[in-house]
């Protein structure tokens, strides 16, 4: 069939988890809603603490602020629809809305990779070039780099949508996933997928492996620099400043690399297992990241402690005023 907007498909159906028994659908929707609630609550709290504490207005926390924003947007793009599928039995999504969701899924994934790149750059300069850190990576520089990341990241996903949208979708409209992505949509097209799938794959690999290569390089340099520190306490302190970022980076990249490597060495997963793995590495980091910031970043812990203490004092004063 010739290419063009000859689509007879007006909407798509998201299968979610294909093998899920109907009696567990309410439980799954409740779990997904809980994940979404924790993600929103945790990241909004971090953003509020950042906004109300000028002591946190440092390059590292500006990067974390970008990551919080990206996590909130990604979770909001993907979770509400799959929650409504199981909670309200509404698994259909309009043709255009599916492509809009596809764009934001890939766009925010790309932004996330760029933000993790900035996070690794921040720690590399802080540990390996501490005397030049404030000159090379001040708040203004981070602002420029962050805006650049959000602007540049749209190019690849936008091109994927522009090329995929006009394809003829005249057969099945069932997407075996919890949200619309490039592979899930384009395999339904009544045409050869190779000219569209390969460029998208190359783009994904460049975004994923390109940033990962720099992250690996930067942390190798950090480890070498730390090992040169004679004082054991100095080594521990230097590593502790990197641990939150390193944990976040590992949570993002390790599962993705495992899935890609498994597919290339012949390890296959059932549709359910594959979707569960994808959902875990897509949705767990946004939920866990705020906890990592709070537990591992000393400045963030102190700011949260001050916030709770201030609220407790205000509440106590309010109760005393009412009783008087």
PDB file of C-alpha atoms in Angstrom, residues 120-225:
ATOM      1  CA  UNK A 120      27.615  13.661  35.713  1.00  0.00           C
ATOM      2  CA  UNK A 121      29.295  16.815  34.362  1.00  0.00           C
ATOM      3  CA  UNK A 122      28.544  18.609  37.634  1.00  0.00           C
ATOM      4  CA  UNK A 123      30.171  15.890  39.740  1.00  0.00           C
ATOM      5  CA  UNK A 124      33.119  15.532  37.345  1.00  0.00           C
ATOM      6  CA  UNK A 125      33.971  19.229  37.597  1.00  0.00           C
ATOM      7  CA  UNK A 126      33.330  19.332  41.356  1.00  0.00           C
ATOM      8  CA  UNK A 127      35.691  16.429  42.103  1.00  0.00           C
ATOM      9  CA  UNK A 128      38.271  16.588  39.307  1.00  0.00           C
ATOM     10  CA  UNK A 129      38.471  20.380  38.846  1.00  0.00           C
ATOM     11  CA  UNK A 130      37.249  21.887  42.147  1.00  0.00           C
ATOM     12  CA  UNK A 131      39.125  25.182  41.723  1.00  0.00           C
ATOM     13  CA  UNK A 132      37.467  25.824  38.350  1.00  0.00           C
ATOM     14  CA  UNK A 133      34.036  24.489  39.356  1.00  0.00           C
ATOM     15  CA  UNK A 134      32.320  27.781  40.200  1.00  0.00           C
ATOM     16  CA  UNK A 135      33.804  29.432  37.125  1.00  0.00           C
ATOM     17  CA  UNK A 136      32.849  26.711  34.660  1.00  0.00           C
ATOM     18  CA  UNK A 137      29.522  25.633  36.163  1.00  0.00           C
ATOM     19  CA  UNK A 138      27.754  28.466  37.937  1.00  0.00           C
ATOM     20  CA  UNK A 139      23.976  28.976  38.111  1.00  0.00           C
ATOM     21  CA  UNK A 140      23.880  30.972  34.872  1.00  0.00           C
ATOM     22  CA  UNK A 141      25.741  28.243  32.993  1.00  0.00           C
ATOM     23  CA  UNK A 142      23.415  25.552  34.342  1.00  0.00           C
ATOM     24  CA  UNK A 143      20.396  27.630  33.298  1.00  0.00           C
ATOM     25  CA  UNK A 144      21.723  27.930  29.746  1.00  0.00           C
ATOM     26  CA  UNK A 145      22.626  24.228  29.547  1.00  0.00           C
ATOM     27  CA  UNK A 146      19.238  23.198  30.964  1.00  0.00           C
ATOM     28  CA  UNK A 147      17.292  25.330  28.489  1.00  0.00           C
ATOM     29  CA  UNK A 148      19.467  23.933  25.690  1.00  0.00           C
ATOM     30  CA  UNK A 149      18.696  20.376  26.796  1.00  0.00           C
ATOM     31  CA  UNK A 150      14.926  20.990  26.807  1.00  0.00           C
ATOM     32  CA  UNK A 151      15.046  22.689  23.387  1.00  0.00           C
ATOM     33  CA  UNK A 152      17.446  20.340  21.571  1.00  0.00           C
ATOM     34  CA  UNK A 153      15.735  17.186  22.893  1.00  0.00           C
ATOM     35  CA  UNK A 154      12.574  17.786  20.858  1.00  0.00           C
ATOM     36  CA  UNK A 155      14.257  17.307  17.440  1.00  0.00           C
ATOM     37  CA  UNK A 156      14.501  13.492  17.348  1.00  0.00           C
ATOM     38  CA  UNK A 157      11.052  12.709  18.821  1.00  0.00           C
ATOM     39  CA  UNK A 158       9.387  15.340  16.634  1.00  0.00           C
ATOM     40  CA  UNK A 159      10.931  13.816  13.514  1.00  0.00           C
ATOM     41  CA  UNK A 160       9.721  10.355  14.560  1.00  0.00           C
ATOM     42  CA  UNK A 161       6.163  11.649  14.955  1.00  0.00           C
ATOM     43  CA  UNK A 162       6.233  13.563  11.661  1.00  0.00           C
ATOM     44  CA  UNK A 163       7.353  10.440   9.789  1.00  0.00           C
ATOM     45  CA  UNK A 164       5.055   7.997  11.598  1.00  0.00           C
ATOM     46  CA  UNK A 165       1.817  10.005  11.655  1.00  0.00           C
ATOM     47  CA  UNK A 166       1.031   9.849   7.893  1.00  0.00           C
ATOM     48  CA  UNK A 167       1.620   6.076   7.610  1.00  0.00           C
ATOM     49  CA  UNK A 168      -1.397   3.971   6.583  1.00  0.00           C
ATOM     50  CA  UNK A 169      -2.870   2.296   9.676  1.00  0.00           C
ATOM     51  CA  UNK A 170      -5.509   0.034   8.211  1.00  0.00           C
ATOM     52  CA  UNK A 171      -5.226  -3.192  10.168  1.00  0.00           C
ATOM     53  CA  UNK A 172      -5.123  -3.813  13.933  1.00  0.00           C
ATOM     54  CA  UNK A 173      -5.412  -0.845  16.295  1.00  0.00           C
ATOM     55  CA  UNK A 174      -4.295  -2.744  19.401  1.00  0.00           C
ATOM     56  CA  UNK A 175      -1.073  -1.496  21.040  1.00  0.00           C
ATOM     57  CA  UNK A 176       0.536  -4.100  23.287  1.00  0.00           C
ATOM     58  CA  UNK A 177       1.799  -1.627  25.838  1.00  0.00           C
ATOM     59  CA  UNK A 178       0.686   0.637  28.668  1.00  0.00           C
ATOM     60  CA  UNK A 179       1.303   3.771  26.609  1.00  0.00           C
ATOM     61  CA  UNK A 180       1.941   4.786  22.998  1.00  0.00           C
ATOM     62  CA  UNK A 181       5.544   4.546  21.843  1.00  0.00           C
ATOM     63  CA  UNK A 182       7.187   4.500  18.425  1.00  0.00           C
ATOM     64  CA  UNK A 183       7.589   0.735  18.131  1.00  0.00           C
ATOM     65  CA  UNK A 184       4.100  -0.013  19.442  1.00  0.00           C
ATOM     66  CA  UNK A 185       2.513   2.318  16.879  1.00  0.00           C
ATOM     67  CA  UNK A 186       4.613   1.781  13.749  1.00  0.00           C
ATOM     68  CA  UNK A 187       4.360  -2.038  13.813  1.00  0.00           C
ATOM     69  CA  UNK A 188       0.638  -1.522  13.166  1.00  0.00           C
ATOM     70  CA  UNK A 189       1.279   0.350   9.906  1.00  0.00           C
ATOM     71  CA  UNK A 190       0.376  -1.415   6.648  1.00  0.00           C
ATOM     72  CA  UNK A 191       3.797  -0.744   5.139  1.00  0.00           C
ATOM     73  CA  UNK A 192       7.439  -1.715   5.537  1.00  0.00           C
ATOM     74  CA  UNK A 193       8.533  -0.492   8.982  1.00  0.00           C
ATOM     75  CA  UNK A 194      12.307  -0.669   8.342  1.00  0.00           C
ATOM     76  CA  UNK A 195      12.740   2.836   6.839  1.00  0.00           C
ATOM     77  CA  UNK A 196      11.055   4.265   9.942  1.00  0.00           C
ATOM     78  CA  UNK A 197      12.176   1.885  12.653  1.00  0.00           C
ATOM     79  CA  UNK A 198      15.937   1.947  11.970  1.00  0.00           C
ATOM     80  CA  UNK A 199      16.387   5.764  12.191  1.00  0.00           C
ATOM     81  CA  UNK A 200      14.344   5.766  15.393  1.00  0.00           C
ATOM     82  CA  UNK A 201      16.542   2.978  16.794  1.00  0.00           C
ATOM     83  CA  UNK A 202      19.725   4.876  15.862  1.00  0.00           C
ATOM     84  CA  UNK A 203      18.364   8.032  17.498  1.00  0.00           C
ATOM     85  CA  UNK A 204      17.533   6.105  20.686  1.00  0.00           C
ATOM     86  CA  UNK A 205      20.992   4.513  20.793  1.00  0.00           C
ATOM     87  CA  UNK A 206      22.746   7.847  20.266  1.00  0.00           C
ATOM     88  CA  UNK A 207      20.720   9.478  23.050  1.00  0.00           C
ATOM     89  CA  UNK A 208      21.124   6.529  25.421  1.00  0.00           C
ATOM     90  CA  UNK A 209      24.659   5.327  24.722  1.00  0.00           C
ATOM     91  CA  UNK A 210      26.101   8.752  23.876  1.00  0.00           C
ATOM     92  CA  UNK A 211      25.216  10.219  27.252  1.00  0.00           C
ATOM     93  CA  UNK A 212      26.056   6.923  29.001  1.00  0.00           C
ATOM     94  CA  UNK A 213      29.560   6.941  27.458  1.00  0.00           C
ATOM     95  CA  UNK A 214      30.283  10.386  28.934  1.00  0.00           C
ATOM     96  CA  UNK A 215      28.785   9.373  32.296  1.00  0.00           C
ATOM     97  CA  UNK A 216      31.016   6.268  32.463  1.00  0.00           C
ATOM     98  CA  UNK A 217      34.050   8.362  31.450  1.00  0.00           C
ATOM     99  CA  UNK A 218      33.289  11.056  34.049  1.00  0.00           C
ATOM    100  CA  UNK A 219      32.865   8.584  36.914  1.00  0.00           C
ATOM    101  CA  UNK A 220      36.055   6.742  35.930  1.00  0.00           C
ATOM    102  CA  UNK A 221      37.855  10.087  36.184  1.00  0.00           C
ATOM    103  CA  UNK A 222      36.135  10.750  39.525  1.00  0.00           C
ATOM    104  CA  UNK A 223      37.235   7.378  40.922  1.00  0.00           C
ATOM    105  CA  UNK A 224      40.833   7.964  39.789  1.00  0.00           C
ATOM    106  CA  UNK A 225      40.813  11.449  41.349  1.00  0.00           C
TER     107      UNK A 225
END
